[in-house]
Amino acid sequence: MKKKLDLWVHSNPTLKKLIMELKIAILIIVVGVSNVFATPTYSQIAKVSLDMKNRSLEQVMDEIENQSEFYFIFNQKQIDVNRVVDIQADNKLITDILPELFKGTNVNYVVLDRKILLTTDPVEKNLLAIASATEPQEKQITGIVTGKDGTPMPGVNVVITGTTRGTLTDMAGKYSIEVPQGSKSLTFSFTGMLPQEISIGSLTQINVTMVESTIGLEEVVVVGYGTMKKGDVTSSVASVKSDNFIKGSVTDAGQLIQGKVSGLTIISPSGDPTSSTQILLRGNTSLMGANQNPLVLIDGIPGDLKLIAPQDIESIDVLKDGSAAAIYGTRGTNGVIFITTKRASENNISTVEYNTYFSTQIIARKLNLSTAADFRAQIKDGFRTTQMPDNGASTDWLKEITRKPLIQDHNLTFRGGNNKTNFLVNLNYNNTQGLFLKSYNQVFSGHIDLNHSMFNNKLKINVNLFSSSAKWNGFNSWDYTQATRQNPTSPVKNPDGTWFQELTKFEYQNPVSDIYESDGQANNIVGRYKAAVIYTPITDLKLSGVFSYGKTTQENGYSETKQNVSTLRDNRNGYANTGGLESIDRLAELTAEYSKSINKHNFTILGGYSYQENDYNDYYMENWDFPTDKFGYNDIGLGQAISSGNYDNLIRSSRTATNLVGFFGRLTYNYAEKYLIMASLRSEEASQLWGTKNPWGTFPAVSVGWRISKENFMSGQTLFNDLKLRAGYGVTGSQPSDLFRGVGIIGYQVNNVSQYVLSNGNWIKTLFPTQNANPDLKWEEKRETDIGLDFSMLNDRISGSIDYYNRQIHNLLWPFSVPSPPNLYNSTLANVGVMENKGLEIMLNFVPVKTNDIQWNTSVSYSTNTNKLVSLSNDIYKLSTDYIQIGYIMPPIQTPSHLLRVGGPVGDFYGYKVIDIGNDPTDVANYGKWVYEGADGQPVKYSDYKHSFEDRKVLGNGLPKFYLAWNNNFRYKNWDLNITQRGAFKFQIANLQRLFLENPTESQYNVLTTAYNNIYGKTQLTAPVEFNSYYVENGDYWKIDNITLGYNLNKTGIKYIQSLRLYVSVLNAFILTGYKGIDPEVSLLNGITSAQSGVASVPTKGLDPGMDQASKYPTTRTFTIGLNVTF
Amino acid sequence: MKKLKYITYTGIAIIAFLMVIISACTKLKDTSYNQLISSEFTPTSSDLPALTGAPYVDWRGLLLQWNTLYRAQEVSGDEMLTPARPNGWVDGGVYRRIHEHKWTTDDDIVVNVWTRAYQGITNCNRIIYQVQTKSIPVAPADTTALIAEMKLLRASYYWVLCDMYGNVPIVEKYDVPAGYLPTQNTRKQVYDFIVKEILANYPKVSKENNQKTYGKFNKWAGLTLLAKMYLNAEVYSGTPAYDKCKAICDTIINATGTSKIALESTQKNVFVTENQNSKEIILALPFDSKYVAGWNDFDVHMQTLEPENQATYNLLSSPWGGVCAIPQFINTFDTTDARYVDNYIKYQQYAANGDKLIASMGDFTGKPLSYRNYVPGVDFSNEVDGFRLGKFEIAMGATNRLSNDWPLFRYADVLMMKAECLLRTGDATGAAVLVTQVRQRNFKSNPSKATVTSSDLLKGSGYDYGLQNHLAPFTHEGGADIQYGRFLDELGLEFNQEARRRPDMIRFGMFTKKSWLSHSPNGDYRALFPIPRTEIAKNSNLVQNTGY
């Protein structure tokens, strides 16, 4: 101990400051425990016996340390420890021994509790006074601490500056403190507020108004397994507080921060009330790994964005770069999103908050499908063949299946308790009607947070219970597709009240009938229990254990009546299915953290262990041939399809269990908050890698920061309030998503279909290897470098950060093509290839106007990303072609949509390039058909075009080159106005709506009004539906996404009501784009694979961006009115 | 320092405590709930049929799943095509390219046949290895027969490869070293290997022909495969072997007394839904919609019928309307031939309740759905265009899969193989007797039409070859110049829709010479398929077939 201290002291000779640092550290620990000072200090009790002659000073000090809990702190330059001394003491107080020991030297000493400080510098008198606490001359200071608005603030720390001595304000904001003579000032501090130091002088009453810390450098941000002051963070972390969230009827937690964090792409591709947002952070990082999405931690427990009611969220923090996320090892590879729910606060007086809103939606843009009038004109113009006759009616099919929905949300938050025990209860009810008939999502959720401190605050317990119960009926995209296909001159019903149907047409059915002649519902219950225990056995050491158990159960049922096409056309005689699932997550995380500040050296060591497991099972059964429609899906056994024995596989179930075990450690150190360093290491094993040669992965990270603004040479300037340069490198990873890919597996099924063989007159299920085993399978590794600059200038009027990152994903998991034979299957999941993501993120915040009445905050964020496949082979796995084909376009196209070439970017559309249309009526084979650009760049007539792979070209790229967002926040007196705008630029979209619906040869269905327009002003199209460059459009857009106008009343004048806020909001307000489809903000995940039975399917997750599906849910515009009341 | 010790002790205690917890919690989950981990699975004799049956499964996928052998052998020929339809069937031009002999090295038929045939081969190699190493518990008395059966089955997969690609690697071992890349063999080597394997192994398998051997390689299936190899010996190896082929056929024919193999009284009987154990079938690929339940396992009816036909058969799914007969081929039929009647779905279509069906797509919307023997071209067609494939009976109430067993080898083929050998070796009279024998059941009401004479068989083909689509005036190349062309016609009449037209046309030397519908010759090298580009990419030992 002493030796170590020597070293630290050696590098920092100013003892006085060392003492200060120590005190601050102690202060932090003993905050709120003022009665500590009433007990006699250690030095007044502890006694030591010494009988030492001709010994070095060091030996004597060692002996004192051995006998007691005292230890010495000193600077080796000042103190000669080799000085020979004689000392004799019999059970004496240290204060008696020290004068004798240093008699005749220039050494001054201070005894501070158990620490003995030695110095040759003069020791300030007041410090000596505090240390020995022998001078009882004290005076009492009292006062009241209030917030900006005059309300009393309980729980504020009041400390005699430079000492550990302090107290807390009471519920009325009042405090009282005994101050020793000579004390200079009091420091008032409170989380989220600027600390204030007030000179005492002759005052006996000091009243203080606390001010919120605006810069946020003292603000605490969430990092892995703990929190940090923002100013000390050395990696790219973004934090969004609830004030800054998108207001109104949001889909899920993801939408709250849409456009608020640079580099984080959040897409809400569907207005379906059961859908969720899609998130992509800094580009694609994994092709086939288990971790395709950012790790979402809700109060430290893994979850998903949909789980928690948006109203229940206090803040969202995002760890963007690998050096920060590496502490989470594998799961953090796509970044980490911390969702902090509203917490019980020990400082709060009891409050009740009620928040509510009501919303409705309209379709913002819809397809310009031919109306009945258009249709009749098309018939008159001879464009329509007989296959879609005028049936005499005028029907807007989209209108027939939609409605004006009502969305309501009610949220109640209770907070109460004191600094020992406190609680929060949050109750939320959300009922979202979908725009489409019968679609809805109704959720009731509750959340209880309970904190208790005991044993002098040495033990803190947090219990967090969360539960939600939801039921829903989703939007059926097939009904929407049918609505786009229907003849607008057809009636919905026949005169006799039955549904109008033309069921012999290919894939053509009345969507209104589909909706009314079916019934479905899903019920989902989530329960999560979390307990956290934090034990502080000694100063600076914190042991914590977090345990959670979460369980999701879901059941769903769906049925179709005998008036549904499943009977009228498909002879099912009534149809129903039911299914369910149960997923159980268990988590245990144990951490030990030791923090210490010595002089200007501040360090924290963290070590921990994490265990996570999931047990999942589901079942599904379907049946048909029911005697009645009466029971829907509630009596599945009533159907006779199962009992007929003619069908296999109508009942199925499955189960999987996975776990993940990790050990981790982290060291953070800073010198004078000027030079910062953080290093972490996580070692992890995953059950997906069971049976491989090495299931363990190691994920190191290191990051450094330099607070330039703290340097002496910056002390004179007033331009920068803060300036920090940081750099980090971190490795994260991903295990495969499937279990047991490393070992030989034999099974009875391929793609859930049993492989039977007829054996001696009986059909038996065969048993066969289901995969090529790869014992070399290992972790995918993402190596990320991040260089960033954080700054704040001109009195915090301008602040921001700039980050450059480079992510190299090594050992990419990919179903690698292997020769068969010798392999049984022609692909093996292997770690092959390297992918790279590079990008720049800039976030700038301005406060152009700031007066008492008016404030304008504005922020701009910019991010860019380039995503490249660097290689796709290694020593074992070699591919002579340098590309893979990705994506799939639905029938009648059935071709891949994208190409991923080694050295090329992710997201390239690959297809035929149109340069003209055949316009010679005598050339029947080519009239009205595409003229394509051949491989040699020359035009090729349609009849000569081979449509081969070699004929394809890159037609564009579906990933935006950059994103821009601009948030504005105006406040005028009690009014506030928020405007969120965002856009994506330089990318293309495959407009499949036009591809399928703008082709006049598809005349068995309705088409867009533009279908009969001449192509290139020449002639109508006569070629069949074909994916080519004509349908690849620029997708650049700018959305004025969210506009919220609010009125706040802080002093309502009404008894019991403390504050009140009323707001109106519109979501997806305006869009500026040249794109011809419904919405250029298209799904990042296409989710359609070319899976054929017997052929290995390749997931396209994220690798085929920019596909605007024909059945896309129309974009909605949402109007909301909301009210928040605090009682 | 006491304080320090306190910290140390506390630390040690905590670490010890953690170690206890952690050591119990570093074990990875290793339970598989619906698959068996090979290393933990010890098969018992009750698992044997399930284990040794697996290599047969691959044949079904090889033959009938989407864009596999069936399309490669039939749609590339002069009997059927998949034209663009009002509801699609363009699909990037894949079907058109098969018809026009313009397939690429990436096309499904090229890739899938290779993949699935080799999957079957590797499965056979695996079972052979496991039996030999006793890792699956086969009774010693059964070992020889089982290994021989697997080798015959493996030979059948090699037959497909030899026929489709010619120059493919022969891999006989399962336990190859890591990183092993097979080396390529010539087509002749592949042919020799198959013949050698069959000769060595057919005597070792069961000569029974009963429920136990149904769907399995018995002696007769092995011999039929051998006869097919010899019949095509000239194509496969450069040296004809018609005498050998005839001898093998005779062996089969002469043993019918004990094997109970015989011609069915009608050809239709071979293809009905409940055709299992048909005495004409020598080797069946058994199907049952209940058990063979992959989406495209046997969906010829879904591919050929129009959606309206759902009502004809009360199907559980709407058919997709695509593949149909080439009119020029249909014209080679005598319309009183039972095979013309039974093998194609023609003219006005009716619902099961007798209602006339009406077309609902394309130019014929609102008009009767009446299939006509006219197809404008591969690039365009209407709902009514082309006779539909109906050789395999479509059961009332069928799912999207048929339950008819697929006769991979049947007795009529043995007779016709022998006839062809006789014809080619100068015994046209003997050939005529056999051809007549096969024809007779199809002209029951008009027996004289069944008779074929030796001089008939020496004529050329009656097929009106020529480019005959809507884009240009028809051409008429005819088939008179095809040697034994009449016999080729007979093969078409009897074996249409049985995934074998291409090799027959190749053997008669006209596959790459003649035009039909929208197809015109595209080079003799098209008689072999290219080795998939992806396979060459993976195995640098492979050299692409000439011309590709």
PDB file of N, CA and C in Angstrom, chain A residues 379-406:
ATOM      1  N   ILE A 379     -61.011   1.848 -70.293  1.00  0.00           N
ATOM      2  CA  ILE A 379     -61.772   0.930 -71.154  1.00  0.00           C
ATOM      3  C   ILE A 379     -62.149   1.642 -72.448  1.00  0.00           C
ATOM      4  N   LYS A 380     -62.579   2.900 -72.274  1.00  0.00           N
ATOM      5  CA  LYS A 380     -63.003   3.679 -73.442  1.00  0.00           C
ATOM      6  C   LYS A 380     -61.820   3.880 -74.396  1.00  0.00           C
ATOM      7  N   ASP A 381     -60.648   4.110 -73.827  1.00  0.00           N
ATOM      8  CA  ASP A 381     -59.465   4.323 -74.665  1.00  0.00           C
ATOM      9  C   ASP A 381     -58.918   3.025 -75.228  1.00  0.00           C
ATOM     10  N   GLY A 382     -59.556   1.916 -74.888  1.00  0.00           N
ATOM     11  CA  GLY A 382     -59.114   0.633 -75.438  1.00  0.00           C
ATOM     12  C   GLY A 382     -57.884   0.073 -74.759  1.00  0.00           C
ATOM     13  N   PHE A 383     -57.521   0.649 -73.613  1.00  0.00           N
ATOM     14  CA  PHE A 383     -56.333   0.157 -72.919  1.00  0.00           C
ATOM     15  C   PHE A 383     -56.600  -1.150 -72.197  1.00  0.00           C
ATOM     16  N   ARG A 384     -57.826  -1.336 -71.786  1.00  0.00           N
ATOM     17  CA  ARG A 384     -58.128  -2.501 -70.956  1.00  0.00           C
ATOM     18  C   ARG A 384     -58.672  -3.632 -71.802  1.00  0.00           C
ATOM     19  N   THR A 385     -58.186  -4.827 -71.534  1.00  0.00           N
ATOM     20  CA  THR A 385     -58.748  -5.977 -72.234  1.00  0.00           C
ATOM     21  C   THR A 385     -60.031  -6.377 -71.513  1.00  0.00           C
ATOM     22  N   THR A 386     -60.665  -7.374 -72.011  1.00  0.00           N
ATOM     23  CA  THR A 386     -61.951  -7.775 -71.445  1.00  0.00           C
ATOM     24  C   THR A 386     -61.822  -8.357 -70.051  1.00  0.00           C
ATOM     25  N   GLN A 387     -60.598  -8.645 -69.644  1.00  0.00           N
ATOM     26  CA  GLN A 387     -60.484  -9.360 -68.373  1.00  0.00           C
ATOM     27  C   GLN A 387     -60.859  -8.528 -67.158  1.00  0.00           C
ATOM     28  N   MET A 388     -60.962  -7.231 -67.306  1.00  0.00           N
ATOM     29  CA  MET A 388     -61.436  -6.403 -66.193  1.00  0.00           C
ATOM     30  C   MET A 388     -62.586  -5.562 -66.735  1.00  0.00           C
ATOM     31  N   PRO A 389     -63.766  -6.124 -66.809  1.00  0.00           N
ATOM     32  CA  PRO A 389     -64.884  -5.381 -67.380  1.00  0.00           C
ATOM     33  C   PRO A 389     -65.408  -4.335 -66.404  1.00  0.00           C
ATOM     34  N   ASP A 390     -66.254  -3.448 -66.907  1.00  0.00           N
ATOM     35  CA  ASP A 390     -66.916  -2.472 -66.048  1.00  0.00           C
ATOM     36  C   ASP A 390     -68.056  -3.179 -65.342  1.00  0.00           C
ATOM     37  N   ASN A 391     -67.900  -3.378 -64.047  1.00  0.00           N
ATOM     38  CA  ASN A 391     -68.933  -4.085 -63.295  1.00  0.00           C
ATOM     39  C   ASN A 391     -69.998  -3.156 -62.741  1.00  0.00           C
ATOM     40  N   GLY A 392     -69.912  -1.872 -63.111  1.00  0.00           N
ATOM     41  CA  GLY A 392     -71.014  -0.975 -62.827  1.00  0.00           C
ATOM     42  C   GLY A 392     -70.940  -0.192 -61.529  1.00  0.00           C
ATOM     43  N   ALA A 393     -70.140  -0.651 -60.586  1.00  0.00           N
ATOM     44  CA  ALA A 393     -70.083   0.056 -59.299  1.00  0.00           C
ATOM     45  C   ALA A 393     -68.886   0.999 -59.273  1.00  0.00           C
ATOM     46  N   SER A 394     -68.788   1.778 -58.233  1.00  0.00           N
ATOM     47  CA  SER A 394     -67.602   2.611 -58.022  1.00  0.00           C
ATOM     48  C   SER A 394     -67.130   2.391 -56.589  1.00  0.00           C
ATOM     49  N   THR A 395     -66.038   1.715 -56.466  1.00  0.00           N
ATOM     50  CA  THR A 395     -65.568   1.351 -55.133  1.00  0.00           C
ATOM     51  C   THR A 395     -64.136   1.817 -54.942  1.00  0.00           C
ATOM     52  N   ASP A 396     -63.905   2.491 -53.817  1.00  0.00           N
ATOM     53  CA  ASP A 396     -62.527   2.811 -53.429  1.00  0.00           C
ATOM     54  C   ASP A 396     -62.115   1.728 -52.439  1.00  0.00           C
ATOM     55  N   TRP A 397     -61.404   0.742 -52.944  1.00  0.00           N
ATOM     56  CA  TRP A 397     -61.122  -0.438 -52.123  1.00  0.00           C
ATOM     57  C   TRP A 397     -60.283  -0.129 -50.911  1.00  0.00           C
ATOM     58  N   LEU A 398     -59.386   0.832 -51.050  1.00  0.00           N
ATOM     59  CA  LEU A 398     -58.555   1.193 -49.908  1.00  0.00           C
ATOM     60  C   LEU A 398     -59.428   1.792 -48.809  1.00  0.00           C
ATOM     61  N   LYS A 399     -60.365   2.637 -49.238  1.00  0.00           N
ATOM     62  CA  LYS A 399     -61.268   3.260 -48.275  1.00  0.00           C
ATOM     63  C   LYS A 399     -62.138   2.195 -47.595  1.00  0.00           C
ATOM     64  N   GLU A 400     -62.483   1.181 -48.346  1.00  0.00           N
ATOM     65  CA  GLU A 400     -63.353   0.143 -47.799  1.00  0.00           C
ATOM     66  C   GLU A 400     -62.683  -0.646 -46.670  1.00  0.00           C
ATOM     67  N   ILE A 401     -61.376  -0.695 -46.689  1.00  0.00           N
ATOM     68  CA  ILE A 401     -60.713  -1.499 -45.652  1.00  0.00           C
ATOM     69  C   ILE A 401     -60.001  -0.641 -44.603  1.00  0.00           C
ATOM     70  N   THR A 402     -60.191   0.686 -44.701  1.00  0.00           N
ATOM     71  CA  THR A 402     -59.547   1.554 -43.702  1.00  0.00           C
ATOM     72  C   THR A 402     -60.601   2.317 -42.903  1.00  0.00           C
ATOM     73  N   ARG A 403     -60.141   3.009 -41.903  1.00  0.00           N
ATOM     74  CA  ARG A 403     -61.025   3.804 -41.053  1.00  0.00           C
ATOM     75  C   ARG A 403     -60.220   4.950 -40.456  1.00  0.00           C
ATOM     76  N   LYS A 404     -60.906   5.801 -39.731  1.00  0.00           N
ATOM     77  CA  LYS A 404     -60.216   6.865 -39.001  1.00  0.00           C
ATOM     78  C   LYS A 404     -59.989   6.331 -37.593  1.00  0.00           C
ATOM     79  N   PRO A 405     -58.788   5.963 -37.273  1.00  0.00           N
ATOM     80  CA  PRO A 405     -58.571   5.281 -35.997  1.00  0.00           C
ATOM     81  C   PRO A 405     -58.479   6.250 -34.821  1.00  0.00           C
ATOM     82  N   LEU A 406     -58.748   5.750 -33.656  1.00  0.00           N
ATOM     83  CA  LEU A 406     -58.554   6.515 -32.434  1.00  0.00           C
ATOM     84  C   LEU A 406     -57.456   5.827 -31.625  1.00  0.00           C
TER      85      LEU A 406
END
